[in-house]
């Protein structure tokens, strides 16, 4: 109810993977994936523009590209933002520590490979396009005007059009010929 009071609101939810077992390993304190998807659906059903941030776009462990796209569409997302893993130098080692010796150990190799991530994003683009759900890489949140219901344009009379009032600019000062640098003295500006 609170969000419906605002004229310009949209809600994005981070859903970096659809495999909740992997989520428990990588994001043990984060809400379950199903809870995030239900929240997205409730907000969408309430008429609030919603999107998902599918980043770093975890590769298929339980869902292929088509199932990922269908899941977000069914959850009510109007668009999905996605990009590869960021800050690899600080994220990969802790990720490797969590995944080492598990069935998901290859995820660290996936995230270390720009080529594998690009191939996965290409598969995602095809699947999302097939369903008509926008997938944006890099992130793109459309202007609010794009999300508002369209109004039928009406013809305005000349009296209704308000012309902008020009704002006077301050006079330009000439550029300095030299600058004084502490410890170096006067230096020409060339």
PDB file of N, CA, C and O in Angstrom, residues 43-88:
ATOM      1  N   UNK A  43       4.027  -7.486  -6.181  1.00  0.00           N
ATOM      2  CA  UNK A  43       4.188  -6.084  -6.559  1.00  0.00           C
ATOM      3  C   UNK A  43       3.651  -5.841  -7.965  1.00  0.00           C
ATOM      4  O   UNK A  43       2.953  -4.857  -8.214  1.00  0.00           O
ATOM      5  N   UNK A  44       3.957  -6.730  -8.870  1.00  0.00           N
ATOM      6  CA  UNK A  44       3.476  -6.608 -10.242  1.00  0.00           C
ATOM      7  C   UNK A  44       1.950  -6.670 -10.295  1.00  0.00           C
ATOM      8  O   UNK A  44       1.314  -5.879 -10.990  1.00  0.00           O
ATOM      9  N   UNK A  45       1.368  -7.606  -9.547  1.00  0.00           N
ATOM     10  CA  UNK A  45      -0.092  -7.729  -9.509  1.00  0.00           C
ATOM     11  C   UNK A  45      -0.754  -6.485  -8.918  1.00  0.00           C
ATOM     12  O   UNK A  45      -1.895  -6.175  -9.244  1.00  0.00           O
ATOM     13  N   UNK A  46      -0.008  -5.757  -8.070  1.00  0.00           N
ATOM     14  CA  UNK A  46      -0.535  -4.527  -7.467  1.00  0.00           C
ATOM     15  C   UNK A  46      -0.388  -3.337  -8.411  1.00  0.00           C
ATOM     16  O   UNK A  46      -0.750  -2.213  -8.058  1.00  0.00           O
ATOM     17  N   UNK A  47       0.165  -3.565  -9.612  1.00  0.00           N
ATOM     18  CA  UNK A  47       0.295  -2.481 -10.589  1.00  0.00           C
ATOM     19  C   UNK A  47       1.574  -1.687 -10.460  1.00  0.00           C
ATOM     20  O   UNK A  47       1.712  -0.628 -11.070  1.00  0.00           O
ATOM     21  N   UNK A  48       2.527  -2.170  -9.682  1.00  0.00           N
ATOM     22  CA  UNK A  48       3.796  -1.469  -9.504  1.00  0.00           C
ATOM     23  C   UNK A  48       4.790  -2.010 -10.526  1.00  0.00           C
ATOM     24  O   UNK A  48       4.967  -3.226 -10.646  1.00  0.00           O
ATOM     25  N   UNK A  49       5.426  -1.133 -11.303  1.00  0.00           N
ATOM     26  CA  UNK A  49       6.421  -1.604 -12.264  1.00  0.00           C
ATOM     27  C   UNK A  49       7.546  -2.358 -11.545  1.00  0.00           C
ATOM     28  O   UNK A  49       8.109  -1.870 -10.568  1.00  0.00           O
ATOM     29  N   UNK A  50       7.854  -3.549 -12.033  1.00  0.00           N
ATOM     30  CA  UNK A  50       8.858  -4.385 -11.371  1.00  0.00           C
ATOM     31  C   UNK A  50       9.890  -4.870 -12.376  1.00  0.00           C
ATOM     32  O   UNK A  50       9.611  -5.031 -13.557  1.00  0.00           O
ATOM     33  N   UNK A  51      11.085  -5.087 -11.856  1.00  0.00           N
ATOM     34  CA  UNK A  51      12.147  -5.670 -12.659  1.00  0.00           C
ATOM     35  C   UNK A  51      13.015  -6.532 -11.764  1.00  0.00           C
ATOM     36  O   UNK A  51      12.940  -6.452 -10.543  1.00  0.00           O
ATOM     37  N   UNK A  52      13.810  -7.373 -12.385  1.00  0.00           N
ATOM     38  CA  UNK A  52      14.734  -8.225 -11.640  1.00  0.00           C
ATOM     39  C   UNK A  52      16.156  -7.914 -12.071  1.00  0.00           C
ATOM     40  O   UNK A  52      16.402  -7.583 -13.235  1.00  0.00           O
ATOM     41  N   UNK A  53      17.068  -7.988 -11.136  1.00  0.00           N
ATOM     42  CA  UNK A  53      18.487  -7.886 -11.432  1.00  0.00           C
ATOM     43  C   UNK A  53      19.061  -9.297 -11.373  1.00  0.00           C
ATOM     44  O   UNK A  53      19.278  -9.841 -10.296  1.00  0.00           O
ATOM     45  N   UNK A  54      19.215  -9.892 -12.536  1.00  0.00           N
ATOM     46  CA  UNK A  54      19.755 -11.248 -12.663  1.00  0.00           C
ATOM     47  C   UNK A  54      21.255 -11.124 -12.890  1.00  0.00           C
ATOM     48  O   UNK A  54      21.777 -11.324 -13.965  1.00  0.00           O
ATOM     49  N   UNK A  55      21.937 -10.751 -11.823  1.00  0.00           N
ATOM     50  CA  UNK A  55      23.373 -10.517 -11.884  1.00  0.00           C
ATOM     51  C   UNK A  55      24.020 -11.155 -10.677  1.00  0.00           C
ATOM     52  O   UNK A  55      23.529 -10.977  -9.570  1.00  0.00           O
ATOM     53  N   UNK A  56      25.037 -11.934 -10.884  1.00  0.00           N
ATOM     54  CA  UNK A  56      25.858 -12.056 -12.077  1.00  0.00           C
ATOM     55  C   UNK A  56      25.390 -13.105 -13.073  1.00  0.00           C
ATOM     56  O   UNK A  56      26.199 -13.647 -13.829  1.00  0.00           O
ATOM     57  N   UNK A  57      24.132 -13.386 -13.135  1.00  0.00           N
ATOM     58  CA  UNK A  57      23.570 -14.347 -14.099  1.00  0.00           C
ATOM     59  C   UNK A  57      24.225 -15.709 -13.939  1.00  0.00           C
ATOM     60  O   UNK A  57      24.990 -16.168 -14.771  1.00  0.00           O
ATOM     61  N   UNK A  58      23.918 -16.318 -12.832  1.00  0.00           N
ATOM     62  CA  UNK A  58      24.451 -17.641 -12.526  1.00  0.00           C
ATOM     63  C   UNK A  58      24.107 -18.598 -13.666  1.00  0.00           C
ATOM     64  O   UNK A  58      22.988 -18.595 -14.163  1.00  0.00           O
ATOM     65  N   UNK A  59      25.070 -19.392 -14.093  1.00  0.00           N
ATOM     66  CA  UNK A  59      24.824 -20.287 -15.227  1.00  0.00           C
ATOM     67  C   UNK A  59      23.820 -21.375 -14.865  1.00  0.00           C
ATOM     68  O   UNK A  59      23.473 -21.553 -13.696  1.00  0.00           O
ATOM     69  N   UNK A  60      23.364 -22.102 -15.856  1.00  0.00           N
ATOM     70  CA  UNK A  60      22.328 -23.094 -15.592  1.00  0.00           C
ATOM     71  C   UNK A  60      22.805 -24.210 -14.665  1.00  0.00           C
ATOM     72  O   UNK A  60      23.770 -24.890 -14.953  1.00  0.00           O
ATOM     73  N   UNK A  61      22.160 -24.327 -13.532  1.00  0.00           N
ATOM     74  CA  UNK A  61      22.379 -25.455 -12.638  1.00  0.00           C
ATOM     75  C   UNK A  61      21.080 -26.248 -12.553  1.00  0.00           C
ATOM     76  O   UNK A  61      21.105 -27.457 -12.461  1.00  0.00           O
ATOM     77  N   UNK A  62      19.960 -25.539 -12.574  1.00  0.00           N
ATOM     78  CA  UNK A  62      18.649 -26.200 -12.566  1.00  0.00           C
ATOM     79  C   UNK A  62      17.749 -25.699 -13.685  1.00  0.00           C
ATOM     80  O   UNK A  62      16.727 -26.309 -13.954  1.00  0.00           O
ATOM     81  N   UNK A  63      18.094 -24.562 -14.310  1.00  0.00           N
ATOM     82  CA  UNK A  63      17.245 -23.946 -15.337  1.00  0.00           C
ATOM     83  C   UNK A  63      18.081 -23.640 -16.572  1.00  0.00           C
ATOM     84  O   UNK A  63      19.183 -23.111 -16.445  1.00  0.00           O
ATOM     85  N   UNK A  64      17.524 -23.924 -17.746  1.00  0.00           N
ATOM     86  CA  UNK A  64      18.196 -23.482 -18.968  1.00  0.00           C
ATOM     87  C   UNK A  64      17.737 -22.049 -19.257  1.00  0.00           C
ATOM     88  O   UNK A  64      16.915 -21.483 -18.529  1.00  0.00           O
ATOM     89  N   UNK A  65      18.270 -21.439 -20.314  1.00  0.00           N
ATOM     90  CA  UNK A  65      17.973 -20.034 -20.625  1.00  0.00           C
ATOM     91  C   UNK A  65      16.477 -19.797 -20.803  1.00  0.00           C
ATOM     92  O   UNK A  65      15.935 -18.800 -20.315  1.00  0.00           O
ATOM     93  N   UNK A  66      15.788 -20.697 -21.485  1.00  0.00           N
ATOM     94  CA  UNK A  66      14.350 -20.542 -21.679  1.00  0.00           C
ATOM     95  C   UNK A  66      13.579 -20.591 -20.373  1.00  0.00           C
ATOM     96  O   UNK A  66      12.634 -19.829 -20.160  1.00  0.00           O
ATOM     97  N   UNK A  67      13.983 -21.478 -19.466  1.00  0.00           N
ATOM     98  CA  UNK A  67      13.311 -21.572 -18.168  1.00  0.00           C
ATOM     99  C   UNK A  67      13.585 -20.343 -17.306  1.00  0.00           C
ATOM    100  O   UNK A  67      12.718 -19.898 -16.562  1.00  0.00           O
ATOM    101  N   UNK A  68      14.799 -19.797 -17.418  1.00  0.00           N
ATOM    102  CA  UNK A  68      15.122 -18.568 -16.678  1.00  0.00           C
ATOM    103  C   UNK A  68      14.208 -17.443 -17.147  1.00  0.00           C
ATOM    104  O   UNK A  68      13.570 -16.756 -16.334  1.00  0.00           O
ATOM    105  N   UNK A  69      14.114 -17.259 -18.459  1.00  0.00           N
ATOM    106  CA  UNK A  69      13.265 -16.198 -19.011  1.00  0.00           C
ATOM    107  C   UNK A  69      11.809 -16.405 -18.599  1.00  0.00           C
ATOM    108  O   UNK A  69      11.134 -15.462 -18.173  1.00  0.00           O
ATOM    109  N   UNK A  70      11.300 -17.618 -18.703  1.00  0.00           N
ATOM    110  CA  UNK A  70       9.908 -17.920 -18.347  1.00  0.00           C
ATOM    111  C   UNK A  70       9.663 -17.656 -16.867  1.00  0.00           C
ATOM    112  O   UNK A  70       8.621 -17.121 -16.488  1.00  0.00           O
ATOM    113  N   UNK A  71      10.615 -17.993 -16.017  1.00  0.00           N
ATOM    114  CA  UNK A  71      10.458 -17.772 -14.574  1.00  0.00           C
ATOM    115  C   UNK A  71      10.288 -16.290 -14.268  1.00  0.00           C
ATOM    116  O   UNK A  71       9.404 -15.905 -13.499  1.00  0.00           O
ATOM    117  N   UNK A  72      11.111 -15.447 -14.883  1.00  0.00           N
ATOM    118  CA  UNK A  72      10.998 -14.010 -14.633  1.00  0.00           C
ATOM    119  C   UNK A  72       9.706 -13.443 -15.218  1.00  0.00           C
ATOM    120  O   UNK A  72       9.071 -12.589 -14.597  1.00  0.00           O
ATOM    121  N   UNK A  73       9.320 -13.911 -16.386  1.00  0.00           N
ATOM    122  CA  UNK A  73       8.064 -13.457 -16.983  1.00  0.00           C
ATOM    123  C   UNK A  73       6.876 -13.861 -16.098  1.00  0.00           C
ATOM    124  O   UNK A  73       6.016 -13.033 -15.806  1.00  0.00           O
ATOM    125  N   UNK A  74       6.868 -15.102 -15.642  1.00  0.00           N
ATOM    126  CA  UNK A  74       5.777 -15.580 -14.773  1.00  0.00           C
ATOM    127  C   UNK A  74       5.744 -14.847 -13.433  1.00  0.00           C
ATOM    128  O   UNK A  74       4.689 -14.717 -12.821  1.00  0.00           O
ATOM    129  N   UNK A  75       6.912 -14.370 -12.989  1.00  0.00           N
ATOM    130  CA  UNK A  75       6.977 -13.642 -11.718  1.00  0.00           C
ATOM    131  C   UNK A  75       6.513 -12.190 -11.865  1.00  0.00           C
ATOM    132  O   UNK A  75       6.416 -11.473 -10.874  1.00  0.00           O
ATOM    133  N   UNK A  76       6.235 -11.761 -13.098  1.00  0.00           N
ATOM    134  CA  UNK A  76       5.714 -10.407 -13.292  1.00  0.00           C
ATOM    135  C   UNK A  76       6.749  -9.351 -13.594  1.00  0.00           C
ATOM    136  O   UNK A  76       6.424  -8.161 -13.629  1.00  0.00           O
ATOM    137  N   UNK A  77       8.000  -9.751 -13.818  1.00  0.00           N
ATOM    138  CA  UNK A  77       9.025  -8.759 -14.154  1.00  0.00           C
ATOM    139  C   UNK A  77       8.689  -8.130 -15.507  1.00  0.00           C
ATOM    140  O   UNK A  77       8.331  -8.822 -16.443  1.00  0.00           O
ATOM    141  N   UNK A  78       8.799  -6.800 -15.574  1.00  0.00           N
ATOM    142  CA  UNK A  78       8.560  -6.107 -16.838  1.00  0.00           C
ATOM    143  C   UNK A  78       9.837  -6.015 -17.661  1.00  0.00           C
ATOM    144  O   UNK A  78       9.783  -5.803 -18.855  1.00  0.00           O
ATOM    145  N   UNK A  79      10.960  -6.128 -17.015  1.00  0.00           N
ATOM    146  CA  UNK A  79      12.246  -6.219 -17.685  1.00  0.00           C
ATOM    147  C   UNK A  79      13.237  -6.821 -16.699  1.00  0.00           C
ATOM    148  O   UNK A  79      12.984  -6.880 -15.496  1.00  0.00           O
ATOM    149  N   UNK A  80      14.357  -7.281 -17.223  1.00  0.00           N
ATOM    150  CA  UNK A  80      15.398  -7.889 -16.397  1.00  0.00           C
ATOM    151  C   UNK A  80      16.731  -7.261 -16.785  1.00  0.00           C
ATOM    152  O   UNK A  80      17.051  -7.128 -17.964  1.00  0.00           O
ATOM    153  N   UNK A  81      17.489  -6.862 -15.775  1.00  0.00           N
ATOM    154  CA  UNK A  81      18.844  -6.359 -15.981  1.00  0.00           C
ATOM    155  C   UNK A  81      19.820  -7.489 -15.679  1.00  0.00           C
ATOM    156  O   UNK A  81      19.594  -8.264 -14.740  1.00  0.00           O
ATOM    157  N   UNK A  82      20.890  -7.555 -16.434  1.00  0.00           N
ATOM    158  CA  UNK A  82      21.861  -8.611 -16.189  1.00  0.00           C
ATOM    159  C   UNK A  82      23.218  -8.213 -16.735  1.00  0.00           C
ATOM    160  O   UNK A  82      23.315  -7.524 -17.751  1.00  0.00           O
ATOM    161  N   UNK A  83      24.242  -8.626 -16.060  1.00  0.00           N
ATOM    162  CA  UNK A  83      25.606  -8.465 -16.553  1.00  0.00           C
ATOM    163  C   UNK A  83      26.469  -9.511 -15.860  1.00  0.00           C
ATOM    164  O   UNK A  83      26.037 -10.169 -14.920  1.00  0.00           O
ATOM    165  N   UNK A  84      27.687  -9.625 -16.324  1.00  0.00           N
ATOM    166  CA  UNK A  84      28.592 -10.617 -15.760  1.00  0.00           C
ATOM    167  C   UNK A  84      29.067 -10.237 -14.371  1.00  0.00           C
ATOM    168  O   UNK A  84      28.742  -9.175 -13.838  1.00  0.00           O
ATOM    169  N   UNK A  85      29.851 -11.118 -13.803  1.00  0.00           N
ATOM    170  CA  UNK A  85      30.381 -10.908 -12.455  1.00  0.00           C
ATOM    171  C   UNK A  85      31.293  -9.693 -12.435  1.00  0.00           C
ATOM    172  O   UNK A  85      32.173  -9.551 -13.279  1.00  0.00           O
ATOM    173  N   UNK A  86      31.069  -8.818 -11.493  1.00  0.00           N
ATOM    174  CA  UNK A  86      31.887  -7.624 -11.325  1.00  0.00           C
ATOM    175  C   UNK A  86      32.862  -7.845 -10.163  1.00  0.00           C
ATOM    176  O   UNK A  86      32.652  -8.688  -9.315  1.00  0.00           O
ATOM    177  N   UNK A  87      33.910  -7.059 -10.127  1.00  0.00           N
ATOM    178  CA  UNK A  87      34.906  -7.096  -9.048  1.00  0.00           C
ATOM    179  C   UNK A  87      35.464  -8.503  -8.835  1.00  0.00           C
ATOM    180  O   UNK A  87      35.556  -8.992  -7.715  1.00  0.00           O
ATOM    181  N   UNK A  88      35.821  -9.164  -9.943  1.00  0.00           N
ATOM    182  CA  UNK A  88      36.316 -10.543  -9.867  1.00  0.00           C
ATOM    183  C   UNK A  88      37.483 -10.690  -8.895  1.00  0.00           C
ATOM    184  O   UNK A  88      37.581 -11.689  -8.193  1.00  0.00           O
TER     185      UNK A  88
END
